[in-house]
Amino acid sequence: MPKRSKISMSVIRRLPRYYRFLNQLDQDGVTRISSTELSARLGLTASQIRQDLNCFGGFGQQGYGYMVHQLAGEIGHILGVEHRYRTVIFGAGNIGHAIAAQMDFGELGFQLIGIFDNDPQKIGTVLHGIEVMDLVWFQDFYKKYVPEMAALCIPRSAIEETVSFLYGLGIRNYWNFSHYDISMKYPDAVVENVHLNDSLLTLCYEISHHDKAKKPVALLKHEK
Amino acid sequence: MPKRSKISMSVIRRLPRYYRFLNQLDQDGVTRISSTELSARLGLTASQIRQDLNCFGGFGQQGYGYMVHQLAGEIGHILGVEHRYRTVIFGAGNIGHAIAAQMDFGELGFQLIGIFDNDPQKIGTVLHGIEVMDLVWFQDFYKKYVPEMAALCIPRSAIEETVSFLYGLGIRNYWNFSHYDISMKYPDAVVENVHLNDSLLTLCYEISHHDKAKKPVALLKHEK
């Protein structure tokens, strides 16, 4: 088995896409796919896919291709989807609401067990079958249910204090929608960031520079 | 000026973070920051930051540091935040709702001018001051207002047809929350994906393997 600790983030970030794509094929009734076809449909080279999968021991046979259902299962296992990491959402605002309703946590390795907020308007409302609880009860909740992951959908103003509180209780895994760099202060925390502002700014850059590539006059005007 | 076309995505993806961080400093009244302090607070090396900024011509003076307000402005200009790309959200469900309410489009290079859905329950409702319009009117809307970017918050089942329709009209820029690989079919489209499922799966992988690193017995049990 290769050393997993050396697997690069770019390989890891491609795995969910393989997983999603193979599950879709599986649902569509495809049982086997050649590495050429898989690569064409994923927009990667066959050798790239082979290299990625080889990081985890390799799958598929030369000249035979990949068994779709089996490979999806193996990749799911590598990702750890059989886990049921107990998850709590902090913040029942727009984003908290969206992920509570939208995400199929159970299919993705997690189990949503609670939603907390400190806004009296939100406490007691029901999101996707779960009642929003008052943040003051979280310490008791933690002792009883020991949640393992916190999805952070709270405003910048409250985030630092909330993370300090959660980290103090023992939570080390965060799905972070706020603009607070958790890893800077807590280097042993496992953090996956979803920075929507950064994503939109990246798109803005891409559009701006895509336009410029086509319009040399505008390019010159903006240059120093 | 260096060739912008060669700037790697990893450099580009760090720019929004610099921008966010410098704006925060600016708001906090910080006028100047040494490259050492900037790097410490961003968790990067000073040389990494210098290299990144050098891709765009370089900023700051040796031994003097960076002028916060000016650098934020320069990076904002590189990102293109002075644009007002006319933007339409497709899908007024949970995610569409969240981004309409949450995102400060105007600060990030975009201008939200419409929200469309085909669900009679949603048409006519008002999200963040904008009335949700019936998708059947989009062609007329397009001719009149020529939106330049589409934020796609629609289910998998409708995405392929919608993108085909939008691309046919002339829209080439997409902020894509769906699990459809737009770039595969439309290689000239500018696409920024927000794949929440992939993000959660990546976190699952990270937690699983972080755990394993600490628990060698569990590691062996899961290995082949």
PDB file of N, CA and C in Angstrom, chain A residues 4 9 12-13 16-17 20 40-41 43 74 77-81 83 85 94 98 101 103 110 173 175 179 181 184 188 190 192 194-202 204-210 212 222 224, chain B residues 4 9 12-13 16-17 20 40-41 43 74 77-81 83 85 94 98 101 103 108 110 173 175 179 181 184 188 190 192 194-202 204-210 212 222 224:
ATOM      1  N   ARG A   4      -0.227   6.868   2.339  1.00  0.00           N
ATOM      2  CA  ARG A   4      -1.344   7.782   2.126  1.00  0.00           C
ATOM      3  C   ARG A   4      -1.014   9.216   2.511  1.00  0.00           C
ATOM      4  N   MET A   9      -3.316  17.022  -2.196  1.00  0.00           N
ATOM      5  CA  MET A   9      -4.692  17.506  -2.131  1.00  0.00           C
ATOM      6  C   MET A   9      -5.349  17.508  -3.508  1.00  0.00           C
ATOM      7  N   ILE A  12      -6.731  14.107  -4.027  1.00  0.00           N
ATOM      8  CA  ILE A  12      -7.872  13.903  -3.126  1.00  0.00           C
ATOM      9  C   ILE A  12      -9.102  14.657  -3.639  1.00  0.00           C
ATOM     10  N   ARG A  13      -8.867  15.875  -4.140  1.00  0.00           N
ATOM     11  CA  ARG A  13     -10.008  16.675  -4.618  1.00  0.00           C
ATOM     12  C   ARG A  13     -10.625  16.120  -5.903  1.00  0.00           C
ATOM     13  N   PRO A  16     -13.849  12.886  -5.209  1.00  0.00           N
ATOM     14  CA  PRO A  16     -15.310  13.043  -5.172  1.00  0.00           C
ATOM     15  C   PRO A  16     -15.929  13.106  -6.570  1.00  0.00           C
ATOM     16  N   ARG A  17     -15.179  13.659  -7.511  1.00  0.00           N
ATOM     17  CA  ARG A  17     -15.698  13.760  -8.872  1.00  0.00           C
ATOM     18  C   ARG A  17     -15.770  12.371  -9.513  1.00  0.00           C
ATOM     19  N   ARG A  20     -18.762  10.641  -7.834  1.00  0.00           N
ATOM     20  CA  ARG A  20     -20.031  11.170  -8.353  1.00  0.00           C
ATOM     21  C   ARG A  20     -20.315  10.626  -9.748  1.00  0.00           C
ATOM     22  N   ALA A  40     -12.268  10.262 -21.289  1.00  0.00           N
ATOM     23  CA  ALA A  40     -12.897  11.211 -22.211  1.00  0.00           C
ATOM     24  C   ALA A  40     -14.060  11.919 -21.535  1.00  0.00           C
ATOM     25  N   ARG A  41     -14.854  11.148 -20.790  1.00  0.00           N
ATOM     26  CA  ARG A  41     -16.045  11.725 -20.176  1.00  0.00           C
ATOM     27  C   ARG A  41     -15.731  12.587 -18.973  1.00  0.00           C
ATOM     28  N   GLY A  43     -12.840  14.347 -18.916  1.00  0.00           N
ATOM     29  CA  GLY A  43     -11.963  15.420 -19.381  1.00  0.00           C
ATOM     30  C   GLY A  43     -10.555  15.327 -18.805  1.00  0.00           C
ATOM     31  N   GLU A  74     -15.238   1.211  -4.082  1.00  0.00           N
ATOM     32  CA  GLU A  74     -13.867   1.338  -3.562  1.00  0.00           C
ATOM     33  C   GLU A  74     -13.533   2.799  -3.269  1.00  0.00           C
ATOM     34  N   HIS A  77     -15.264   3.967  -0.280  1.00  0.00           N
ATOM     35  CA  HIS A  77     -14.584   3.460   0.913  1.00  0.00           C
ATOM     36  C   HIS A  77     -13.343   4.305   1.234  1.00  0.00           C
ATOM     37  N   ILE A  78     -12.593   4.666   0.195  1.00  0.00           N
ATOM     38  CA  ILE A  78     -11.420   5.525   0.399  1.00  0.00           C
ATOM     39  C   ILE A  78     -11.851   6.869   0.990  1.00  0.00           C
ATOM     40  N   LEU A  79     -12.949   7.415   0.446  1.00  0.00           N
ATOM     41  CA  LEU A  79     -13.452   8.703   0.951  1.00  0.00           C
ATOM     42  C   LEU A  79     -13.993   8.576   2.375  1.00  0.00           C
ATOM     43  N   GLY A  80     -14.462   7.396   2.706  1.00  0.00           N
ATOM     44  CA  GLY A  80     -14.981   7.167   4.064  1.00  0.00           C
ATOM     45  C   GLY A  80     -16.480   7.385   4.193  1.00  0.00           C
ATOM     46  N   VAL A  81     -17.220   7.208   3.074  1.00  0.00           N
ATOM     47  CA  VAL A  81     -18.668   7.483   3.114  1.00  0.00           C
ATOM     48  C   VAL A  81     -19.453   6.548   4.031  1.00  0.00           C
ATOM     49  N   HIS A  83     -18.820   6.166   7.037  1.00  0.00           N
ATOM     50  CA  HIS A  83     -18.876   6.792   8.356  1.00  0.00           C
ATOM     51  C   HIS A  83     -20.211   7.499   8.544  1.00  0.00           C
ATOM     52  N   TYR A  85     -20.302  10.461  10.695  1.00  0.00           N
ATOM     53  CA  TYR A  85     -19.788  11.474  11.629  1.00  0.00           C
ATOM     54  C   TYR A  85     -20.935  12.378  12.097  1.00  0.00           C
ATOM     55  N   ASN A  94     -29.471  31.807   6.092  1.00  0.00           N
ATOM     56  CA  ASN A  94     -29.651  31.348   4.707  1.00  0.00           C
ATOM     57  C   ASN A  94     -28.814  30.130   4.347  1.00  0.00           C
ATOM     58  N   ALA A  98     -29.984  26.319   3.798  1.00  0.00           N
ATOM     59  CA  ALA A  98     -29.748  25.660   2.505  1.00  0.00           C
ATOM     60  C   ALA A  98     -29.057  24.312   2.679  1.00  0.00           C
ATOM     61  N   ALA A 101     -31.299  21.608   4.243  1.00  0.00           N
ATOM     62  CA  ALA A 101     -32.330  21.113   3.334  1.00  0.00           C
ATOM     63  C   ALA A 101     -31.737  20.350   2.153  1.00  0.00           C
ATOM     64  N   MET A 103     -28.335  19.098   1.544  1.00  0.00           N
ATOM     65  CA  MET A 103     -27.266  18.109   1.566  1.00  0.00           C
ATOM     66  C   MET A 103     -27.777  16.765   2.047  1.00  0.00           C
ATOM     67  N   PHE A 110     -21.723  11.594   6.794  1.00  0.00           N
ATOM     68  CA  PHE A 110     -22.097  12.370   7.982  1.00  0.00           C
ATOM     69  C   PHE A 110     -23.540  12.083   8.402  1.00  0.00           C
ATOM     70  N   ASN A 173     -13.328  18.954  13.839  1.00  0.00           N
ATOM     71  CA  ASN A 173     -13.620  18.873  12.406  1.00  0.00           C
ATOM     72  C   ASN A 173     -14.661  19.922  12.014  1.00  0.00           C
ATOM     73  N   TRP A 175     -16.678  22.169   8.808  1.00  0.00           N
ATOM     74  CA  TRP A 175     -17.036  22.555   7.437  1.00  0.00           C
ATOM     75  C   TRP A 175     -17.381  24.026   7.534  1.00  0.00           C
ATOM     76  N   HIS A 179     -15.712  33.369   6.867  1.00  0.00           N
ATOM     77  CA  HIS A 179     -14.403  33.825   6.393  1.00  0.00           C
ATOM     78  C   HIS A 179     -13.415  33.947   7.540  1.00  0.00           C
ATOM     79  N   ASP A 181     -10.111  32.044   9.236  1.00  0.00           N
ATOM     80  CA  ASP A 181      -9.124  31.001   8.956  1.00  0.00           C
ATOM     81  C   ASP A 181      -8.864  30.155  10.207  1.00  0.00           C
ATOM     82  N   MET A 184      -5.378  28.600  11.016  1.00  0.00           N
ATOM     83  CA  MET A 184      -4.309  29.483  11.479  1.00  0.00           C
ATOM     84  C   MET A 184      -4.181  29.403  12.997  1.00  0.00           C
ATOM     85  N   ASP A 188      -4.265  21.833  14.394  1.00  0.00           N
ATOM     86  CA  ASP A 188      -4.623  20.406  14.407  1.00  0.00           C
ATOM     87  C   ASP A 188      -6.081  20.157  14.009  1.00  0.00           C
ATOM     88  N   VAL A 190      -9.246  19.793  11.529  1.00  0.00           N
ATOM     89  CA  VAL A 190      -9.480  19.398  10.132  1.00  0.00           C
ATOM     90  C   VAL A 190     -10.542  20.347   9.585  1.00  0.00           C
ATOM     91  N   GLU A 192     -12.484  22.113   6.171  1.00  0.00           N
ATOM     92  CA  GLU A 192     -12.783  22.255   4.748  1.00  0.00           C
ATOM     93  C   GLU A 192     -13.578  23.551   4.599  1.00  0.00           C
ATOM     94  N   VAL A 194     -15.653  26.508   2.554  1.00  0.00           N
ATOM     95  CA  VAL A 194     -16.429  26.889   1.379  1.00  0.00           C
ATOM     96  C   VAL A 194     -16.544  28.402   1.435  1.00  0.00           C
ATOM     97  N   HIS A 195     -15.654  29.070   0.712  1.00  0.00           N
ATOM     98  CA  HIS A 195     -15.637  30.524   0.725  1.00  0.00           C
ATOM     99  C   HIS A 195     -16.344  31.031  -0.525  1.00  0.00           C
ATOM    100  N   LEU A 196     -17.630  31.315  -0.386  1.00  0.00           N
ATOM    101  CA  LEU A 196     -18.414  31.714  -1.559  1.00  0.00           C
ATOM    102  C   LEU A 196     -17.938  33.044  -2.139  1.00  0.00           C
ATOM    103  N   ASN A 197     -17.535  33.972  -1.272  1.00  0.00           N
ATOM    104  CA  ASN A 197     -17.010  35.250  -1.777  1.00  0.00           C
ATOM    105  C   ASN A 197     -15.758  35.022  -2.618  1.00  0.00           C
ATOM    106  N   ASP A 198     -14.870  34.167  -2.124  1.00  0.00           N
ATOM    107  CA  ASP A 198     -13.632  33.892  -2.862  1.00  0.00           C
ATOM    108  C   ASP A 198     -13.945  33.241  -4.209  1.00  0.00           C
ATOM    109  N   SER A 199     -14.939  32.364  -4.190  1.00  0.00           N
ATOM    110  CA  SER A 199     -15.326  31.681  -5.423  1.00  0.00           C
ATOM    111  C   SER A 199     -15.843  32.691  -6.453  1.00  0.00           C
ATOM    112  N   LEU A 200     -16.673  33.620  -5.987  1.00  0.00           N
ATOM    113  CA  LEU A 200     -17.234  34.627  -6.892  1.00  0.00           C
ATOM    114  C   LEU A 200     -16.131  35.567  -7.398  1.00  0.00           C
ATOM    115  N   LEU A 201     -15.188  35.903  -6.526  1.00  0.00           N
ATOM    116  CA  LEU A 201     -14.063  36.753  -6.949  1.00  0.00           C
ATOM    117  C   LEU A 201     -13.188  36.029  -7.981  1.00  0.00           C
ATOM    118  N   THR A 202     -13.004  34.740  -7.788  1.00  0.00           N
ATOM    119  CA  THR A 202     -12.227  33.960  -8.760  1.00  0.00           C
ATOM    120  C   THR A 202     -12.923  33.978 -10.121  1.00  0.00           C
ATOM    121  N   CYS A 204     -14.909  36.297 -11.155  1.00  0.00           N
ATOM    122  CA  CYS A 204     -14.757  37.668 -11.660  1.00  0.00           C
ATOM    123  C   CYS A 204     -13.404  37.812 -12.362  1.00  0.00           C
ATOM    124  N   TYR A 205     -12.360  37.301 -11.729  1.00  0.00           N
ATOM    125  CA  TYR A 205     -11.029  37.335 -12.339  1.00  0.00           C
ATOM    126  C   TYR A 205     -11.038  36.613 -13.687  1.00  0.00           C
ATOM    127  N   GLU A 206     -11.609  35.418 -13.671  1.00  0.00           N
ATOM    128  CA  GLU A 206     -11.621  34.595 -14.892  1.00  0.00           C
ATOM    129  C   GLU A 206     -12.367  35.286 -16.027  1.00  0.00           C
ATOM    130  N   ILE A 207     -13.522  35.865 -15.707  1.00  0.00           N
ATOM    131  CA  ILE A 207     -14.297  36.563 -16.746  1.00  0.00           C
ATOM    132  C   ILE A 207     -13.513  37.772 -17.247  1.00  0.00           C
ATOM    133  N   SER A 208     -12.974  38.540 -16.313  1.00  0.00           N
ATOM    134  CA  SER A 208     -12.257  39.768 -16.683  1.00  0.00           C
ATOM    135  C   SER A 208     -11.095  39.453 -17.608  1.00  0.00           C
ATOM    136  N   HIS A 209     -10.342  38.411 -17.277  1.00  0.00           N
ATOM    137  CA  HIS A 209      -9.137  38.119 -18.040  1.00  0.00           C
ATOM    138  C   HIS A 209      -9.453  37.326 -19.310  1.00  0.00           C
ATOM    139  N   HIS A 210     -10.563  36.617 -19.306  1.00  0.00           N
ATOM    140  CA  HIS A 210     -11.051  35.950 -20.502  1.00  0.00           C
ATOM    141  C   HIS A 210     -11.458  37.023 -21.519  1.00  0.00           C
ATOM    142  N   LYS A 212     -10.408  40.100 -21.560  1.00  0.00           N
ATOM    143  CA  LYS A 212      -9.226  40.837 -21.998  1.00  0.00           C
ATOM    144  C   LYS A 212      -8.478  40.089 -23.090  1.00  0.00           C
ATOM    145  N   HIS A 222      -6.052  48.780 -19.365  1.00  0.00           N
ATOM    146  CA  HIS A 222      -5.970  48.447 -17.941  1.00  0.00           C
ATOM    147  C   HIS A 222      -4.543  48.242 -17.458  1.00  0.00           C
ATOM    148  N   LYS A 224      -0.563  48.776 -16.603  1.00  0.00           N
ATOM    149  CA  LYS A 224       0.279  49.879 -16.130  1.00  0.00           C
ATOM    150  C   LYS A 224       1.405  50.076 -17.129  1.00  0.00           C
TER     151      LYS A 224
ATOM    152  N   ARG B   4       0.108  37.090 -18.376  1.00  0.00           N
ATOM    153  CA  ARG B   4      -0.958  36.682 -17.463  1.00  0.00           C
ATOM    154  C   ARG B   4      -1.501  35.301 -17.761  1.00  0.00           C
ATOM    155  N   MET B   9      -3.685  28.593 -11.616  1.00  0.00           N
ATOM    156  CA  MET B   9      -4.930  28.704 -10.854  1.00  0.00           C
ATOM    157  C   MET B   9      -4.661  28.789  -9.360  1.00  0.00           C
ATOM    158  N   ILE B  12      -4.049  32.370  -8.593  1.00  0.00           N
ATOM    159  CA  ILE B  12      -5.303  33.116  -8.732  1.00  0.00           C
ATOM    160  C   ILE B  12      -6.222  32.855  -7.542  1.00  0.00           C
ATOM    161  N   ARG B  13      -6.258  31.594  -7.107  1.00  0.00           N
ATOM    162  CA  ARG B  13      -7.144  31.253  -5.988  1.00  0.00           C
ATOM    163  C   ARG B  13      -6.675  31.835  -4.655  1.00  0.00           C
ATOM    164  N   PRO B  16      -8.149  36.143  -3.845  1.00  0.00           N
ATOM    165  CA  PRO B  16      -9.308  36.576  -3.057  1.00  0.00           C
ATOM    166  C   PRO B  16      -9.016  36.592  -1.557  1.00  0.00           C
ATOM    167  N   ARG B  17      -8.167  35.676  -1.111  1.00  0.00           N
ATOM    168  CA  ARG B  17      -7.831  35.623   0.309  1.00  0.00           C
ATOM    169  C   ARG B  17      -6.984  36.842   0.694  1.00  0.00           C
ATOM    170  N   ARG B  20      -9.437  39.802   0.731  1.00  0.00           N
ATOM    171  CA  ARG B  20     -10.289  39.761   1.919  1.00  0.00           C
ATOM    172  C   ARG B  20      -9.506  40.196   3.152  1.00  0.00           C
ATOM    173  N   ALA B  40       2.890  35.914   8.222  1.00  0.00           N
ATOM    174  CA  ALA B  40       2.567  35.178   9.453  1.00  0.00           C
ATOM    175  C   ALA B  40       1.056  35.092   9.617  1.00  0.00           C
ATOM    176  N   ARG B  41       0.369  36.197   9.328  1.00  0.00           N
ATOM    177  CA  ARG B  41      -1.074  36.218   9.556  1.00  0.00           C
ATOM    178  C   ARG B  41      -1.836  35.449   8.487  1.00  0.00           C
ATOM    179  N   GLY B  43      -0.438  32.713   7.079  1.00  0.00           N
ATOM    180  CA  GLY B  43       0.042  31.335   7.114  1.00  0.00           C
ATOM    181  C   GLY B  43       0.792  30.934   5.862  1.00  0.00           C
ATOM    182  N   GLU B  74      -5.196  47.462  -5.500  1.00  0.00           N
ATOM    183  CA  GLU B  74      -4.520  46.866  -6.671  1.00  0.00           C
ATOM    184  C   GLU B  74      -5.017  45.442  -6.910  1.00  0.00           C
ATOM    185  N   HIS B  77      -8.397  45.429  -8.266  1.00  0.00           N
ATOM    186  CA  HIS B  77      -8.356  45.771  -9.698  1.00  0.00           C
ATOM    187  C   HIS B  77      -7.955  44.552 -10.538  1.00  0.00           C
ATOM    188  N   ILE B  78      -6.962  43.804 -10.051  1.00  0.00           N
ATOM    189  CA  ILE B  78      -6.548  42.572 -10.750  1.00  0.00           C
ATOM    190  C   ILE B  78      -7.727  41.590 -10.828  1.00  0.00           C
ATOM    191  N   LEU B  79      -8.450  41.468  -9.705  1.00  0.00           N
ATOM    192  CA  LEU B  79      -9.603  40.555  -9.680  1.00  0.00           C
ATOM    193  C   LEU B  79     -10.735  41.069 -10.570  1.00  0.00           C
ATOM    194  N   GLY B  80     -10.799  42.356 -10.726  1.00  0.00           N
ATOM    195  CA  GLY B  80     -11.838  42.934 -11.592  1.00  0.00           C
ATOM    196  C   GLY B  80     -13.093  43.360 -10.845  1.00  0.00           C
ATOM    197  N   VAL B  81     -12.952  43.687  -9.556  1.00  0.00           N
ATOM    198  CA  VAL B  81     -14.151  44.000  -8.750  1.00  0.00           C
ATOM    199  C   VAL B  81     -14.858  45.278  -9.195  1.00  0.00           C
ATOM    200  N   HIS B  83     -15.905  45.738 -12.071  1.00  0.00           N
ATOM    201  CA  HIS B  83     -16.924  45.354 -13.044  1.00  0.00           C
ATOM    202  C   HIS B  83     -18.287  45.265 -12.359  1.00  0.00           C
ATOM    203  N   TYR B  85     -20.706  42.873 -13.728  1.00  0.00           N
ATOM    204  CA  TYR B  85     -21.240  41.869 -14.657  1.00  0.00           C
ATOM    205  C   TYR B  85     -22.694  41.565 -14.303  1.00  0.00           C
ATOM    206  N   ASN B  94     -33.311  26.483  -2.194  1.00  0.00           N
ATOM    207  CA  ASN B  94     -32.508  26.793  -1.002  1.00  0.00           C
ATOM    208  C   ASN B  94     -31.216  27.531  -1.315  1.00  0.00           C
ATOM    209  N   ALA B  98     -30.266  31.404  -0.709  1.00  0.00           N
ATOM    210  CA  ALA B  98     -29.134  31.751   0.157  1.00  0.00           C
ATOM    211  C   ALA B  98     -28.187  32.728  -0.536  1.00  0.00           C
ATOM    212  N   ALA B 101     -29.632  36.257  -0.934  1.00  0.00           N
ATOM    213  CA  ALA B 101     -29.694  37.010   0.320  1.00  0.00           C
ATOM    214  C   ALA B 101     -28.309  37.322   0.875  1.00  0.00           C
ATOM    215  N   MET B 103     -24.981  37.043  -0.656  1.00  0.00           N
ATOM    216  CA  MET B 103     -23.813  37.530  -1.378  1.00  0.00           C
ATOM    217  C   MET B 103     -23.922  39.014  -1.671  1.00  0.00           C
ATOM    218  N   LEU B 108     -18.256  42.393  -5.393  1.00  0.00           N
ATOM    219  CA  LEU B 108     -17.446  41.284  -5.893  1.00  0.00           C
ATOM    220  C   LEU B 108     -17.406  41.235  -7.421  1.00  0.00           C
ATOM    221  N   PHE B 110     -20.038  41.924  -9.570  1.00  0.00           N
ATOM    222  CA  PHE B 110     -21.270  41.513 -10.249  1.00  0.00           C
ATOM    223  C   PHE B 110     -22.448  42.399  -9.835  1.00  0.00           C
ATOM    224  N   ASN B 173     -20.651  32.785 -19.097  1.00  0.00           N
ATOM    225  CA  ASN B 173     -20.040  32.787 -17.761  1.00  0.00           C
ATOM    226  C   ASN B 173     -21.008  32.201 -16.734  1.00  0.00           C
ATOM    227  N   TRP B 175     -21.610  30.569 -12.688  1.00  0.00           N
ATOM    228  CA  TRP B 175     -21.259  30.197 -11.319  1.00  0.00           C
ATOM    229  C   TRP B 175     -22.138  28.988 -11.025  1.00  0.00           C
ATOM    230  N   HIS B 179     -24.234  19.754 -10.226  1.00  0.00           N
ATOM    231  CA  HIS B 179     -23.195  18.750 -10.499  1.00  0.00           C
ATOM    232  C   HIS B 179     -23.145  18.388 -11.966  1.00  0.00           C
ATOM    233  N   ASP B 181     -20.880  19.034 -15.431  1.00  0.00           N
ATOM    234  CA  ASP B 181     -19.592  19.556 -15.876  1.00  0.00           C
ATOM    235  C   ASP B 181     -19.762  20.383 -17.150  1.00  0.00           C
ATOM    236  N   MET B 184     -17.038  20.517 -19.936  1.00  0.00           N
ATOM    237  CA  MET B 184     -16.851  19.354 -20.805  1.00  0.00           C
ATOM    238  C   MET B 184     -17.556  19.572 -22.138  1.00  0.00           C
ATOM    239  N   ASP B 188     -15.430  26.666 -24.181  1.00  0.00           N
ATOM    240  CA  ASP B 188     -15.139  28.104 -24.175  1.00  0.00           C
ATOM    241  C   ASP B 188     -15.893  28.859 -23.076  1.00  0.00           C
ATOM    242  N   VAL B 190     -16.700  30.134 -19.329  1.00  0.00           N
ATOM    243  CA  VAL B 190     -15.948  30.409 -18.106  1.00  0.00           C
ATOM    244  C   VAL B 190     -16.802  29.896 -16.946  1.00  0.00           C
ATOM    245  N   GLU B 192     -17.037  28.641 -12.839  1.00  0.00           N
ATOM    246  CA  GLU B 192     -16.530  28.446 -11.474  1.00  0.00           C
ATOM    247  C   GLU B 192     -17.550  27.558 -10.768  1.00  0.00           C
ATOM    248  N   VAL B 194     -19.104  25.429  -7.570  1.00  0.00           N
ATOM    249  CA  VAL B 194     -19.186  25.242  -6.115  1.00  0.00           C
ATOM    250  C   VAL B 194     -19.894  23.917  -5.909  1.00  0.00           C
ATOM    251  N   HIS B 195     -19.118  22.886  -5.707  1.00  0.00           N
ATOM    252  CA  HIS B 195     -19.683  21.554  -5.549  1.00  0.00           C
ATOM    253  C   HIS B 195     -19.702  21.195  -4.066  1.00  0.00           C
ATOM    254  N   LEU B 196     -20.837  21.467  -3.430  1.00  0.00           N
ATOM    255  CA  LEU B 196     -20.921  21.267  -1.980  1.00  0.00           C
ATOM    256  C   LEU B 196     -20.769  19.789  -1.606  1.00  0.00           C
ATOM    257  N   ASN B 197     -21.321  18.894  -2.423  1.00  0.00           N
ATOM    258  CA  ASN B 197     -21.157  17.464  -2.141  1.00  0.00           C
ATOM    259  C   ASN B 197     -19.679  17.076  -2.164  1.00  0.00           C
ATOM    260  N   ASP B 198     -18.970  17.558  -3.166  1.00  0.00           N
ATOM    261  CA  ASP B 198     -17.547  17.230  -3.278  1.00  0.00           C
ATOM    262  C   ASP B 198     -16.777  17.775  -2.074  1.00  0.00           C
ATOM    263  N   SER B 199     -17.168  18.964  -1.647  1.00  0.00           N
ATOM    264  CA  SER B 199     -16.507  19.589  -0.508  1.00  0.00           C
ATOM    265  C   SER B 199     -16.714  18.749   0.755  1.00  0.00           C
ATOM    266  N   LEU B 200     -17.954  18.282   0.942  1.00  0.00           N
ATOM    267  CA  LEU B 200     -18.258  17.472   2.118  1.00  0.00           C
ATOM    268  C   LEU B 200     -17.537  16.124   2.049  1.00  0.00           C
ATOM    269  N   LEU B 201     -17.463  15.540   0.855  1.00  0.00           N
ATOM    270  CA  LEU B 201     -16.737  14.274   0.692  1.00  0.00           C
ATOM    271  C   LEU B 201     -15.242  14.460   0.971  1.00  0.00           C
ATOM    272  N   THR B 202     -14.693  15.593   0.554  1.00  0.00           N
ATOM    273  CA  THR B 202     -13.284  15.866   0.821  1.00  0.00           C
ATOM    274  C   THR B 202     -13.057  15.951   2.327  1.00  0.00           C
ATOM    275  N   CYS B 204     -14.858  14.490   4.572  1.00  0.00           N
ATOM    276  CA  CYS B 204     -15.006  13.121   5.073  1.00  0.00           C
ATOM    277  C   CYS B 204     -13.683  12.364   4.929  1.00  0.00           C
ATOM    278  N   TYR B 205     -13.073  12.499   3.749  1.00  0.00           N
ATOM    279  CA  TYR B 205     -11.764  11.865   3.527  1.00  0.00           C
ATOM    280  C   TYR B 205     -10.744  12.363   4.550  1.00  0.00           C
ATOM    281  N   GLU B 206     -10.699  13.670   4.717  1.00  0.00           N
ATOM    282  CA  GLU B 206      -9.711  14.273   5.618  1.00  0.00           C
ATOM    283  C   GLU B 206      -9.905  13.786   7.063  1.00  0.00           C
ATOM    284  N   ILE B 207     -11.159  13.755   7.501  1.00  0.00           N
ATOM    285  CA  ILE B 207     -11.434  13.299   8.871  1.00  0.00           C
ATOM    286  C   ILE B 207     -11.059  11.828   9.008  1.00  0.00           C
ATOM    287  N   SER B 208     -11.490  11.029   8.033  1.00  0.00           N
ATOM    288  CA  SER B 208     -11.233   9.590   8.091  1.00  0.00           C
ATOM    289  C   SER B 208      -9.741   9.303   8.185  1.00  0.00           C
ATOM    290  N   HIS B 209      -8.952   9.995   7.370  1.00  0.00           N
ATOM    291  CA  HIS B 209      -7.530   9.689   7.310  1.00  0.00           C
ATOM    292  C   HIS B 209      -6.757  10.370   8.414  1.00  0.00           C
ATOM    293  N   HIS B 210      -7.289  11.459   8.926  1.00  0.00           N
ATOM    294  CA  HIS B 210      -6.727  12.100  10.108  1.00  0.00           C
ATOM    295  C   HIS B 210      -6.891  11.151  11.300  1.00  0.00           C
ATOM    296  N   LYS B 212      -7.292   7.930  11.118  1.00  0.00           N
ATOM    297  CA  LYS B 212      -6.477   6.736  10.917  1.00  0.00           C
ATOM    298  C   LYS B 212      -5.037   6.977  11.333  1.00  0.00           C
ATOM    299  N   HIS B 222      -8.996  -1.394   8.179  1.00  0.00           N
ATOM    300  CA  HIS B 222      -9.618  -0.913   6.941  1.00  0.00           C
ATOM    301  C   HIS B 222      -8.804  -1.226   5.693  1.00  0.00           C
ATOM    302  N   LYS B 224      -6.707  -3.191   2.789  1.00  0.00           N
ATOM    303  CA  LYS B 224      -6.828  -4.469   2.072  1.00  0.00           C
ATOM    304  C   LYS B 224      -5.547  -5.259   2.269  1.00  0.00           C
TER     305      LYS B 224
END
